[in-house]
Short mmCIF file of C-alpha atoms and ligand atoms in Angstrom, two decimals:
data_model
loop_
_atom_site.label_atom_id
_atom_site.label_comp_id
_atom_site.label_asym_id
_atom_site.label_seq_id
_atom_site.Cartn_x
_atom_site.Cartn_y
_atom_site.Cartn_z
CA MET A 21 -19.31 -58.19 51.22
CA LYS A 22 -21.27 -60.88 53.02
CA LEU A 23 -21.95 -59.89 56.60
CA ILE A 24 -24.18 -60.60 59.53
CA LEU A 25 -25.02 -57.51 61.58
CA LEU A 26 -25.69 -58.31 65.22
CA GLY A 27 -26.88 -55.87 67.84
CA ALA A 28 -29.78 -54.92 70.08
CA PRO A 29 -32.83 -53.19 68.64
CA GLY A 30 -31.75 -49.59 68.13
CA ALA A 31 -28.05 -50.44 67.79
CA GLY A 32 -28.13 -49.06 64.26
CA LYS A 33 -28.03 -52.24 62.16
CA GLY A 34 -30.40 -50.79 59.57
CA THR A 35 -28.57 -47.49 59.29
CA VAL A 36 -25.18 -49.18 58.97
CA ALA A 37 -26.54 -51.69 56.44
CA LYS A 38 -27.88 -48.86 54.26
CA MET A 39 -24.50 -47.11 54.38
CA LEU A 40 -22.70 -50.34 53.43
CA THR A 41 -24.96 -51.02 50.42
CA GLU A 42 -23.74 -47.75 48.96
CA LEU A 43 -20.12 -48.89 49.11
CA ASP A 44 -20.27 -51.96 46.89
CA GLY A 45 -23.83 -52.73 45.83
CA SER A 46 -24.37 -55.46 48.41
CA VAL A 47 -28.05 -55.79 49.29
CA GLN A 48 -29.54 -55.19 52.71
CA ILE A 49 -31.74 -58.07 53.83
CA SER A 50 -33.81 -57.06 56.83
CA THR A 51 -36.15 -59.75 58.12
CA GLY A 52 -38.00 -57.01 60.04
CA ASP A 53 -38.63 -55.08 56.80
CA ILE A 54 -39.70 -58.25 54.96
CA LEU A 55 -42.13 -59.10 57.76
CA ARG A 56 -43.53 -55.56 57.99
CA GLY A 57 -44.03 -55.64 54.20
CA ALA A 58 -45.95 -58.91 54.54
CA VAL A 59 -48.12 -57.49 57.34
CA LYS A 60 -48.96 -54.44 55.25
CA ALA A 61 -49.73 -56.54 52.18
CA GLY A 62 -51.96 -58.78 54.32
CA THR A 63 -50.37 -62.03 53.15
CA ASP A 64 -50.66 -65.30 55.13
CA LEU A 65 -47.12 -64.76 56.34
CA GLY A 66 -48.03 -61.27 57.51
CA LYS A 67 -51.15 -62.49 59.33
CA GLU A 68 -49.14 -65.11 61.15
CA ALA A 69 -46.31 -62.73 62.07
CA LYS A 70 -48.25 -59.63 63.18
CA GLY A 71 -49.20 -60.69 66.71
CA TYR A 72 -45.65 -61.68 67.62
CA MET A 73 -44.24 -58.50 66.17
CA ASP A 74 -46.61 -56.06 67.84
CA ALA A 75 -45.87 -57.66 71.21
CA GLY A 76 -42.12 -57.43 70.61
CA ASP A 77 -41.78 -61.23 70.53
CA LEU A 78 -39.81 -63.20 67.96
CA VAL A 79 -41.59 -64.81 65.04
CA PRO A 80 -41.12 -68.64 65.05
CA ASP A 81 -37.80 -69.86 63.63
CA ALA A 82 -39.45 -72.06 60.97
CA LEU A 83 -41.22 -69.06 59.45
CA ILE A 84 -38.03 -67.02 59.28
CA MET A 85 -35.98 -69.89 57.85
CA GLY A 86 -38.58 -70.36 55.12
CA ILE A 87 -38.27 -66.70 54.14
CA MET A 88 -34.48 -66.60 54.28
CA GLY A 89 -33.97 -69.93 52.52
CA GLU A 90 -35.62 -68.40 49.49
CA ARG A 91 -34.26 -64.88 49.83
CA LEU A 92 -30.61 -65.95 49.87
CA LEU A 93 -31.06 -67.76 46.56
CA GLU A 94 -32.14 -64.61 44.74
CA LYS A 95 -29.78 -63.28 42.12
CA ASP A 96 -29.09 -59.94 43.82
CA CYS A 97 -27.36 -61.76 46.70
CA GLU A 98 -24.46 -62.77 44.46
CA LYS A 99 -22.83 -59.35 44.78
CA GLY A 100 -23.01 -59.54 48.54
CA PHE A 101 -25.55 -59.13 51.33
CA LEU A 102 -25.92 -57.58 54.76
CA LEU A 103 -28.09 -59.62 57.07
CA ASP A 104 -29.92 -57.17 59.33
CA GLY A 105 -32.00 -58.81 62.06
CA PHE A 106 -31.19 -62.38 61.08
CA PRO A 107 -30.15 -64.76 62.55
CA ARG A 108 -31.80 -63.89 65.84
CA THR A 109 -31.62 -67.20 67.74
CA ILE A 110 -29.04 -69.98 68.05
CA PRO A 111 -31.22 -72.42 66.04
CA GLN A 112 -31.47 -69.82 63.23
CA ALA A 113 -27.68 -69.40 63.26
CA GLU A 114 -27.14 -73.14 63.10
CA GLU A 115 -29.61 -73.56 60.26
CA LEU A 116 -28.08 -70.63 58.40
CA LYS A 117 -24.68 -72.29 58.64
CA VAL A 118 -26.03 -75.47 57.04
CA LEU A 119 -27.90 -73.49 54.39
CA LEU A 120 -24.83 -71.46 53.39
CA GLU A 121 -22.67 -74.57 53.18
CA LYS A 122 -25.28 -76.15 50.94
CA ILE A 123 -25.34 -73.21 48.53
CA GLY A 124 -21.57 -72.72 48.69
CA VAL A 125 -21.55 -69.23 50.20
CA THR A 126 -18.93 -68.05 52.72
CA LEU A 127 -19.56 -65.15 55.10
CA ASP A 128 -16.87 -62.54 55.68
CA MET A 129 -17.73 -61.67 59.26
CA ALA A 130 -20.41 -61.32 61.89
CA VAL A 131 -20.26 -57.78 63.24
CA SER A 132 -21.53 -57.04 66.73
CA LEU A 133 -22.69 -53.44 67.16
CA ASP A 134 -22.21 -52.60 70.82
CA VAL A 135 -24.20 -49.70 72.29
CA PRO A 136 -24.91 -48.84 75.97
CA ARG A 137 -28.47 -49.56 77.12
CA ASP A 138 -29.41 -45.95 77.92
CA VAL A 139 -28.41 -44.87 74.41
CA ILE A 140 -30.52 -47.72 72.96
CA LEU A 141 -33.61 -46.73 74.95
CA ASP A 142 -33.29 -43.11 73.94
CA ARG A 143 -32.85 -44.02 70.27
CA LEU A 144 -35.86 -46.34 70.15
CA THR A 145 -38.34 -43.95 71.67
CA THR A 146 -37.29 -41.10 69.37
CA ARG A 147 -37.08 -43.19 66.19
CA ARG A 148 -39.38 -42.48 63.26
CA THR A 149 -39.62 -44.54 60.07
CA CYS A 150 -40.91 -43.54 56.64
CA GLU A 151 -44.15 -45.44 56.08
CA ASN A 152 -43.50 -45.87 52.35
CA SER A 153 -42.36 -49.49 52.10
CA ASP A 154 -40.14 -48.69 49.10
CA CYS A 155 -38.29 -46.03 51.11
CA GLN A 156 -38.29 -46.90 54.82
CA ALA A 157 -35.89 -44.07 55.62
CA ILE A 158 -35.08 -43.87 59.33
CA TYR A 159 -35.10 -40.60 61.28
CA ASN A 160 -34.73 -39.52 64.86
CA THR A 161 -36.70 -36.65 66.35
CA LYS A 162 -33.61 -35.53 68.29
CA SER A 163 -30.50 -36.44 66.34
CA ASN A 164 -31.74 -36.70 62.76
CA PRO A 165 -35.11 -34.97 62.35
CA THR A 166 -36.96 -34.58 59.04
CA LYS A 167 -36.84 -31.07 57.53
CA VAL A 168 -40.64 -30.85 57.80
CA GLU A 169 -42.01 -32.52 60.93
CA GLY A 170 -43.62 -35.90 60.15
CA ILE A 171 -42.73 -35.87 56.43
CA CYS A 172 -39.97 -37.97 54.86
CA ASP A 173 -37.21 -35.82 53.27
CA LYS A 174 -36.60 -38.42 50.58
CA CYS A 175 -40.06 -39.30 49.32
CA GLY A 176 -42.59 -37.00 51.00
CA SER A 177 -44.52 -39.82 52.71
CA LYS A 178 -45.47 -39.69 56.38
CA THR A 179 -42.94 -40.72 59.01
CA ILE A 180 -44.39 -42.86 61.76
CA GLN A 181 -43.57 -44.52 65.05
CA ARG A 182 -43.72 -48.30 64.60
CA ASP A 183 -46.36 -50.34 66.47
CA ASP A 184 -43.58 -52.12 68.33
CA GLU A 185 -42.06 -48.83 69.50
CA THR A 186 -44.33 -48.32 72.47
CA GLU A 187 -42.50 -48.38 75.79
CA GLU A 188 -43.89 -51.79 76.74
CA ALA A 189 -43.02 -53.45 73.43
CA ILE A 190 -39.57 -51.86 73.50
CA SER A 191 -38.77 -53.27 76.93
CA ASN A 192 -39.99 -56.70 75.80
CA ARG A 193 -37.84 -56.50 72.66
CA LEU A 194 -34.77 -55.68 74.73
CA GLU A 195 -35.47 -58.58 77.09
CA THR A 196 -36.00 -60.96 74.17
CA TYR A 197 -32.76 -59.71 72.69
CA GLN A 198 -30.78 -60.44 75.87
CA GLU A 199 -32.23 -63.90 76.21
CA LYS A 200 -32.36 -65.16 72.62
CA THR A 201 -30.04 -63.09 70.45
CA ALA A 202 -27.15 -61.93 72.64
CA PRO A 203 -25.82 -65.55 72.78
CA LEU A 204 -25.07 -65.30 69.03
CA VAL A 205 -22.05 -63.13 69.84
CA GLY A 206 -20.47 -66.13 71.57
CA PHE A 207 -21.57 -68.42 68.76
CA TYR A 208 -19.79 -66.37 66.08
CA GLU A 209 -16.79 -65.83 68.30
CA GLY A 210 -16.52 -69.61 68.45
CA GLU A 211 -16.75 -69.72 64.65
CA GLY A 212 -13.75 -67.34 64.55
CA MET A 213 -15.63 -64.71 62.56
CA LEU A 214 -16.68 -62.09 65.10
CA LEU A 215 -15.84 -58.39 64.88
CA SER A 216 -17.08 -56.34 67.86
CA VAL A 217 -17.37 -52.60 67.35
CA ASN A 218 -18.39 -49.70 69.53
CA ALA A 219 -21.48 -48.49 67.69
CA THR A 220 -22.09 -45.07 69.21
CA SER A 221 -21.32 -43.59 65.76
CA SER A 222 -22.49 -45.26 62.52
CA ASP A 223 -19.62 -43.72 60.53
CA ALA A 224 -17.11 -45.32 62.92
CA VAL A 225 -18.85 -48.68 62.52
CA VAL A 226 -18.61 -48.51 58.72
CA LYS A 227 -14.91 -47.62 58.99
CA ALA A 228 -14.24 -50.51 61.41
CA ILE A 229 -16.00 -52.92 59.05
CA GLN A 230 -13.95 -51.71 56.09
CA ASP A 231 -10.76 -52.16 58.12
CA GLY A 232 -11.90 -55.61 59.23
CA LEU A 233 -12.61 -56.69 55.64
CA ALA A 234 -9.21 -55.44 54.45
CA LYS A 235 -7.37 -57.75 56.86
P1 ADP B 11 -35.55 -54.38 65.80
O1 ADP B 11 -35.50 -52.91 65.60
O2 ADP B 11 -36.23 -54.80 67.06
O3 ADP B 11 -34.23 -55.04 65.58
P2 ADP B 11 -36.64 -55.58 63.36
O4 ADP B 11 -37.16 -54.59 62.42
O5 ADP B 11 -35.37 -56.27 63.03
O6 ADP B 11 -36.60 -54.88 64.77
O7 ADP B 11 -37.74 -56.72 63.63
C1 ADP B 11 -39.05 -56.39 64.05
C2 ADP B 11 -39.76 -57.64 64.55
O8 ADP B 11 -39.81 -58.63 63.52
C3 ADP B 11 -39.08 -58.35 65.71
O9 ADP B 11 -39.43 -57.78 66.94
C4 ADP B 11 -39.61 -59.78 65.55
O10 ADP B 11 -40.94 -59.89 66.01
C5 ADP B 11 -39.63 -59.94 64.05
N1 ADP B 11 -38.37 -60.51 63.52
C6 ADP B 11 -37.48 -59.89 62.69
N2 ADP B 11 -36.44 -60.69 62.39
C7 ADP B 11 -36.66 -61.85 63.06
C8 ADP B 11 -35.94 -63.08 63.18
N3 ADP B 11 -34.76 -63.27 62.54
N4 ADP B 11 -36.47 -64.05 63.97
C9 ADP B 11 -37.63 -63.87 64.60
N5 ADP B 11 -38.36 -62.75 64.53
C10 ADP B 11 -37.88 -61.75 63.78
ZN1 ZN B 12 -39.60 -41.95 52.52
#
C-alpha cells in the first residue's frame, strides 16, 4: 500500500504505520525519525534541523524535500510505503505530487487520523520513546507502559521523553499543526483521495484503512 498518514502530533501516525508495515511489508517512512537520526549522528542535516525541532517548529521545506526525493527512490519503497509526518505543508504536498508523477508512482489514499484535542494533549505528555534508533518503540506511561519502568520491552534500551515533548514545545507543535498541516486535509479531499477516520483506537484505524483499500 502507498499511503499518506495525516494527523496532529500524538494522533497515532507512527503506531498505525508500524501496524500497517506488518500487514504487507510496506515500509514506514517517518521524516521525524529520519531527522532525529540525523541529529543523533551529528550530520550537517541534523545540525541544521535540531533548533527547529527542539522548538517544535517545522524544518524548512527544501530540506525535507531533499531527504524525501532520495528516500522515495530507494528499492524498499517498491513494495509500498507509509508516509508518516510528510507532507506537512501545502508546498510539500504540491512538490510531492510532482515528484510522484515524475517517478510514476500512484498513492492509494491520504488518511486523516482524527483525535480530540484533550486526548492528543494527554497522549503527548505521557508518551515515551525507546532511545535505540534501530527500535524506536513507542510507549505510554498510562495506556501502554513498559514492563520495567524506563526500559524498552523489545530491546532493553532506555525509554525517554523526547526534547520536543515539553509542555511549551507541545503547544507550539499543535499550533504549527493547525496553521500549516491541517490545510492538507482539504488539499487531499480536493484530490479525491482522502479517507477520514476516528483515531481514538489504532486497531479501528487499521481496519478502516483495510476497508478503504478494498473498495
Ligand atoms: P510529531 O509527533 O510532532 O508528529 P515528528 O516525529 O513527525 O513529530 O516530527 C518531529 C519534528 O521534526 C517536527 O516537530 C518538525 O520539527 C520536524 N519535521 C518532521 N517532519 C517534517 C516535515 N515533513 N516538514 C517539516 N518539519 C518536519
Ligand atoms: Zn527498544
